[in-house]
Short mmCIF file of C-alpha atoms and ligand atoms in Angstrom, two decimals:
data_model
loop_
_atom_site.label_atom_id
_atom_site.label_comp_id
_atom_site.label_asym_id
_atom_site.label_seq_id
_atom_site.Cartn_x
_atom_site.Cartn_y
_atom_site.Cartn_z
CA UNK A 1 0.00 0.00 0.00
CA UNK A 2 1.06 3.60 -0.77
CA UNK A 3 1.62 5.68 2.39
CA UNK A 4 -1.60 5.97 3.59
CA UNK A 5 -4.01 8.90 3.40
CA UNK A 6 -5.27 8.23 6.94
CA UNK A 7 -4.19 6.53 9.43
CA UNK A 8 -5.32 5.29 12.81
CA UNK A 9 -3.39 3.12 15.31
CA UNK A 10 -4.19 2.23 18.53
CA UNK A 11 -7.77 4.51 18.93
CA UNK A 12 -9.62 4.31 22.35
CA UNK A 13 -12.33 6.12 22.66
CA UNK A 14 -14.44 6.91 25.60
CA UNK A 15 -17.74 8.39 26.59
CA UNK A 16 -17.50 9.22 30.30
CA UNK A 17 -16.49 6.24 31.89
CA UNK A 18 -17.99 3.98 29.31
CA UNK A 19 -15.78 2.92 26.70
CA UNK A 20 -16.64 2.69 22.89
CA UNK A 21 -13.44 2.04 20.84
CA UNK A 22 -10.83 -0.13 21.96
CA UNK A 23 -7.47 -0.55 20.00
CA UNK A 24 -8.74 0.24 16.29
CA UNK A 25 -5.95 0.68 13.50
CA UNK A 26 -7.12 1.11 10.02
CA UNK A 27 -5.66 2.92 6.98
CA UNK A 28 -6.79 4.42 3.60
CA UNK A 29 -4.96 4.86 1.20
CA UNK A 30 -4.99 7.40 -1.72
CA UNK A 31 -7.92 6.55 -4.11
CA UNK A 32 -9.18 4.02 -2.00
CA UNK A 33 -12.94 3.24 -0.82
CA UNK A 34 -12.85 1.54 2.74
CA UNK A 35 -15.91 0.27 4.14
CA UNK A 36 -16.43 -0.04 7.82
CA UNK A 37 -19.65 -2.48 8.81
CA UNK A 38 -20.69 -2.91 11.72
CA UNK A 39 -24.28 -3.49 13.65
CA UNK A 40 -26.41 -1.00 15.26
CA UNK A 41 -23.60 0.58 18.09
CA UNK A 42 -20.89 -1.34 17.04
CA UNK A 43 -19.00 2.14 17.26
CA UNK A 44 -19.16 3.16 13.89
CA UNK A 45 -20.06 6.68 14.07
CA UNK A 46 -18.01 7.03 17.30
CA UNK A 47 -14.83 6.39 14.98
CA UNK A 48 -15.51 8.58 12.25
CA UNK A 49 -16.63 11.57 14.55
CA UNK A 50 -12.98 10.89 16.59
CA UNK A 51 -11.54 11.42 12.88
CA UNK A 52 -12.84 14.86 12.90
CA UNK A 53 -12.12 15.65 16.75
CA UNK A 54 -15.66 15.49 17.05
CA UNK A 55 -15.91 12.62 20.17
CA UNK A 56 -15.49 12.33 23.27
CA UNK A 57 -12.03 11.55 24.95
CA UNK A 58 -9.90 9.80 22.80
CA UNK A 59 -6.11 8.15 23.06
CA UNK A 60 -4.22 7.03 19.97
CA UNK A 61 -2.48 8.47 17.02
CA UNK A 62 -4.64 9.66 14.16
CA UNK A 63 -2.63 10.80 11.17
CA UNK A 64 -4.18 12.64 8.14
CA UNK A 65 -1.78 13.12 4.64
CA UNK A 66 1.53 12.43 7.65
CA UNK A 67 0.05 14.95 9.38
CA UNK A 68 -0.56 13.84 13.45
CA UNK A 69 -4.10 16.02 13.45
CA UNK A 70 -4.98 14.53 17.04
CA UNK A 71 -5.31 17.95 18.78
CA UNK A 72 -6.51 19.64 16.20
CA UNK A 73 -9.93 21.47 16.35
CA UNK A 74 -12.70 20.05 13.90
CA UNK A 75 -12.71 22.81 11.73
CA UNK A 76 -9.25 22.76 10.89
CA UNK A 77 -9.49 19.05 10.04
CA UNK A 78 -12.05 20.01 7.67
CA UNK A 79 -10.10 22.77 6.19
CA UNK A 80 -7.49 20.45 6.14
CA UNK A 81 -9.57 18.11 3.25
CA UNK A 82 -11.68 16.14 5.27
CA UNK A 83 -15.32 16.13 4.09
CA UNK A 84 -17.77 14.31 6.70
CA UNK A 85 -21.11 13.69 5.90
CA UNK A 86 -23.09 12.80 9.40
CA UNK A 87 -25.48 9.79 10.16
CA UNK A 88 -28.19 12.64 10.27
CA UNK A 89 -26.78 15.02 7.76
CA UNK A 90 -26.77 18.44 9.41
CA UNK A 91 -28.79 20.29 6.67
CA UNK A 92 -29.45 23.26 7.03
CA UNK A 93 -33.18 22.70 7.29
CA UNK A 94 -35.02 26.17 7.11
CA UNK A 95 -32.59 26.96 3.73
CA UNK A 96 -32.52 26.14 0.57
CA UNK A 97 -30.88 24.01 -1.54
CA UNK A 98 -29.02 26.20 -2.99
CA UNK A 99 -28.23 27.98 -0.13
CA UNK A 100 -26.66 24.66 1.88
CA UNK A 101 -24.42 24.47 -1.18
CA UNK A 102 -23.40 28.51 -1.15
CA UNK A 103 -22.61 28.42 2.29
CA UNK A 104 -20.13 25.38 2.33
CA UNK A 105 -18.67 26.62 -0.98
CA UNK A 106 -14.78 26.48 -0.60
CA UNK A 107 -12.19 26.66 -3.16
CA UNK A 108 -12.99 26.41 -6.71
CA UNK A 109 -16.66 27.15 -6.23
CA UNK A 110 -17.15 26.47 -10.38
CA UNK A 111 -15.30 22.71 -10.77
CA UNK A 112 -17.11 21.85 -7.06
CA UNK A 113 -20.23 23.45 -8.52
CA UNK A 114 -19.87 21.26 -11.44
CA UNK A 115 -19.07 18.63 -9.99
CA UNK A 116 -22.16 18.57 -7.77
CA UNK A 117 -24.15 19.06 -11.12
CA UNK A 118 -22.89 15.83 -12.84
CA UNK A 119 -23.21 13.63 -10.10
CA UNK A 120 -26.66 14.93 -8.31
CA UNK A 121 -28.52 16.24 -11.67
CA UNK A 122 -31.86 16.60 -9.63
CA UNK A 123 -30.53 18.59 -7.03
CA UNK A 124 -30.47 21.38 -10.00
CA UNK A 125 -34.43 21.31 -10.51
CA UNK A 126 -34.62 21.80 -6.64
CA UNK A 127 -32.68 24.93 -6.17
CA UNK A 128 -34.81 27.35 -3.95
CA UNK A 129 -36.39 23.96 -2.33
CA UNK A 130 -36.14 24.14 1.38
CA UNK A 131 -33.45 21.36 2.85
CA UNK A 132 -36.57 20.01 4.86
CA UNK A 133 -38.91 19.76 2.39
CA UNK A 134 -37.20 17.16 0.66
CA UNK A 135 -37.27 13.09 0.79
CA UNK A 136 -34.70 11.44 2.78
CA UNK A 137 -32.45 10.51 -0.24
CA UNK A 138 -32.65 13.59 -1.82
CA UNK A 139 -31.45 15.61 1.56
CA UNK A 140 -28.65 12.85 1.58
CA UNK A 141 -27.56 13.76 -1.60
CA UNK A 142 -27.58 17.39 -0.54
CA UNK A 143 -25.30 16.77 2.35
CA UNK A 144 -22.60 14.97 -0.17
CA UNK A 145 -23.04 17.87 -2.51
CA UNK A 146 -22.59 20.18 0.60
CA UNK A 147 -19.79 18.37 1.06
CA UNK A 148 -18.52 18.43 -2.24
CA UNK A 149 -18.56 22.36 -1.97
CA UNK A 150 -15.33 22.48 0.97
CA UNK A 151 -13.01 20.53 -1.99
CA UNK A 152 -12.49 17.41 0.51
CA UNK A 153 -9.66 14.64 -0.55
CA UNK A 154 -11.42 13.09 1.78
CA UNK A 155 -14.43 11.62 2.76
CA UNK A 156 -15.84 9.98 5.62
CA UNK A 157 -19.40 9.07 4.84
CA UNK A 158 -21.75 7.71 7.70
CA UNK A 159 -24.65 5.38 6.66
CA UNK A 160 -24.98 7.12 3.31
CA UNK A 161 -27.82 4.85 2.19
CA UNK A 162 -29.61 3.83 5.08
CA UNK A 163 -33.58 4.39 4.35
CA UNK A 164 -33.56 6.04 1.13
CA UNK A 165 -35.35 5.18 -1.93
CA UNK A 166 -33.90 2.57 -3.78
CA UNK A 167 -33.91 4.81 -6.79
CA UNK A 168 -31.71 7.39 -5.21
CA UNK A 169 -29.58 4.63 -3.35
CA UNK A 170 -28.53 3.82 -7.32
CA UNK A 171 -27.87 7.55 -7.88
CA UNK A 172 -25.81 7.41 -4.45
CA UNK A 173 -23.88 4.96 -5.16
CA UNK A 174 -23.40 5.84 -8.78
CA UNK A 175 -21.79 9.43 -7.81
CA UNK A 176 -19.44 7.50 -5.00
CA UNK A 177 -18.19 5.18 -7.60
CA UNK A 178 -17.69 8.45 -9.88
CA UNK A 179 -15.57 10.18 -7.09
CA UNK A 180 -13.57 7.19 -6.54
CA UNK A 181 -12.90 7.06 -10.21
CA UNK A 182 -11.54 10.33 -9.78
CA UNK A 183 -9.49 9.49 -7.02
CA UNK A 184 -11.18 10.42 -3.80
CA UNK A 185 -10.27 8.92 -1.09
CA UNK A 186 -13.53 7.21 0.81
CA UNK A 187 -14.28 5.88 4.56
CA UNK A 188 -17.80 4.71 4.79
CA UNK A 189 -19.73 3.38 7.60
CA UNK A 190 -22.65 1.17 6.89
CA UNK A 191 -24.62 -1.83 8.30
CA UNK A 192 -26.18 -2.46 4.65
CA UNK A 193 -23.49 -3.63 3.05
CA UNK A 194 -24.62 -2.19 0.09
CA UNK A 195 -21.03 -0.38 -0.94
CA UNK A 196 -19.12 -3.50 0.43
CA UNK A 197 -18.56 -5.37 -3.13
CA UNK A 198 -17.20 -1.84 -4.63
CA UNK A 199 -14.68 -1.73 -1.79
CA UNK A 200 -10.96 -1.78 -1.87
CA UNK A 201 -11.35 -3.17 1.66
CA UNK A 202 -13.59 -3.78 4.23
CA UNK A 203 -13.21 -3.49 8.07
CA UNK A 204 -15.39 -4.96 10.92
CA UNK A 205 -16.10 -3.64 13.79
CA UNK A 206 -18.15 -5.10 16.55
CA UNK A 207 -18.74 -3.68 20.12
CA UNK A 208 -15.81 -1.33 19.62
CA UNK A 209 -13.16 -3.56 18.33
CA UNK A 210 -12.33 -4.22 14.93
CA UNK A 211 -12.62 -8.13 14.16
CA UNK A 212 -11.56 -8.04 10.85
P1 ATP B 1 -25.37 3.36 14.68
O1 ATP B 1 -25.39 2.92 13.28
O2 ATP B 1 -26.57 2.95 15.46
O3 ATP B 1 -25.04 4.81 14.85
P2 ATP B 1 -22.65 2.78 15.36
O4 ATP B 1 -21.93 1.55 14.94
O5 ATP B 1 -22.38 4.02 14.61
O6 ATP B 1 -24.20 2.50 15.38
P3 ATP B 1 -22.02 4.33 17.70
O7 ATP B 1 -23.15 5.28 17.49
O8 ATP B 1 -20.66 4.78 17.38
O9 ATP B 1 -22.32 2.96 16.90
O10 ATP B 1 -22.09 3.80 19.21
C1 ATP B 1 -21.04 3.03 19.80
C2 ATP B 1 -21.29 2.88 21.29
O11 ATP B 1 -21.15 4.14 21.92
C3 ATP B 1 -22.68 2.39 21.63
O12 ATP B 1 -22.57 1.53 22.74
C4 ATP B 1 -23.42 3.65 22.00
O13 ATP B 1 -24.44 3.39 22.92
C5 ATP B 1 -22.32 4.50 22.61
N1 ATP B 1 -22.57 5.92 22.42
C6 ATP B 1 -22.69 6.57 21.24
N2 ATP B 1 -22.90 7.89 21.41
C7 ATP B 1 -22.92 8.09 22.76
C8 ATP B 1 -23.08 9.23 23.60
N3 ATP B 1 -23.26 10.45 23.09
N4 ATP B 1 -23.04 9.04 24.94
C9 ATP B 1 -22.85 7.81 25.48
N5 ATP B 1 -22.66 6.70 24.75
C10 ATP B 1 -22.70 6.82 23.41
#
């Protein structure tokens, strides 16, 4: 493997007194797509929010493009070229579409505008929708494009297809297969196992350790 794009070694993570990760060590590499399964609170969530200094208390080295980023505050991981896209999306629910996107823009607001165009078409009918007026699928594909907007190498996607529309799940999966093609590097969490076939790997994780 290629030095990796992200690296974790040794990740404990702890909420209060109860503990939630024990000893997880995973890498990405450049380009890859890495899949993390794992049943309802297997700790799933709890590792990608640690990734972006969003948990808890955590021990352990986590190391972004050889960068340690351990102590660093979420938004400068972000700035940094991580994109996360949360388990319950964080729309902006009172704005529009359009407005979510304008807001995260970063960058090169054109290519990221464009980008968002060729891989979530419908998103361009919906432009002065309201984020909470829309189905479940279509505000996930929102929160990638939002995403999209901060020019990640990155991203760390949590349960991107859980309850959506099977029609949109396609389109989902379509524009994560597109990014990879372009060379985005990809963690996603998932219980579906609906992106495991298209992954480079595929780490397990049950009751906060990994078993595979
Ligand atoms: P899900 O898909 O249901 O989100 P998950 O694999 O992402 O599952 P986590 O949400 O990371 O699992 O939860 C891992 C463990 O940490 C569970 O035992 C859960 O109860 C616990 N946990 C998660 N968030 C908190 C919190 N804010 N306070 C206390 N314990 C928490």
């Amino acid at each position: 493997m290629s030095l990796p794009m992200l690296s974790i070694h040794d990740l404990n993570v702890w909420y209060g007194a109860a503990q939630a990760l024990f000893q997880v060590s995973i890498q990405v590499a450049p380009g890859e797509l890495v899949v993390l399964q794992g049943l309802n609170g297997a700790g799933k969530s709890t590792l990608l929010q640690a990734i972006m200094g969003l948990g808890p208390r955590v021990t352990g080295d986590i190391r972004y493009e050889n960068r340690n980023i351990q102590e660093w505050q979420p938004h400068l991981r972000a700035q940094a070229g991580l994109g996360y896209v949360a388990e319950d999306r964080r729309l902006f629910t009172g704005l529009s579409v359009q407005a979510n996107l304008r807001l995260a823009a970063r960058g090169d607001v054109d290519s990221n505008q464009a980008l968002v165009w060729q891989l979530f078409p419908v998103l361009q009918t919906m432009l002065r929708r309201r984020a909470g007026q829309m189905s479940g699928g279509e505000q996930q594909m929102l929160a990638i494009a939002r995403t999209l907007m901060t020019s990640p190498r990155m991203l760390l996607l949590d349960e991107p297809c859980e309850g959506i529309a099977p029609v949109l799940v396609e389109n989902i999966v379509a524009a994560l297969l597109t990014l990879k093609a372009q060379g985005m590097s990809m963690l996603v969490a998932e219980q579906n196992n609906i992106l495991t076939d298209c992954a480079d790997r595929v780490f397990t994780l049950a009751a906060g350790q990994l078993t595979t």
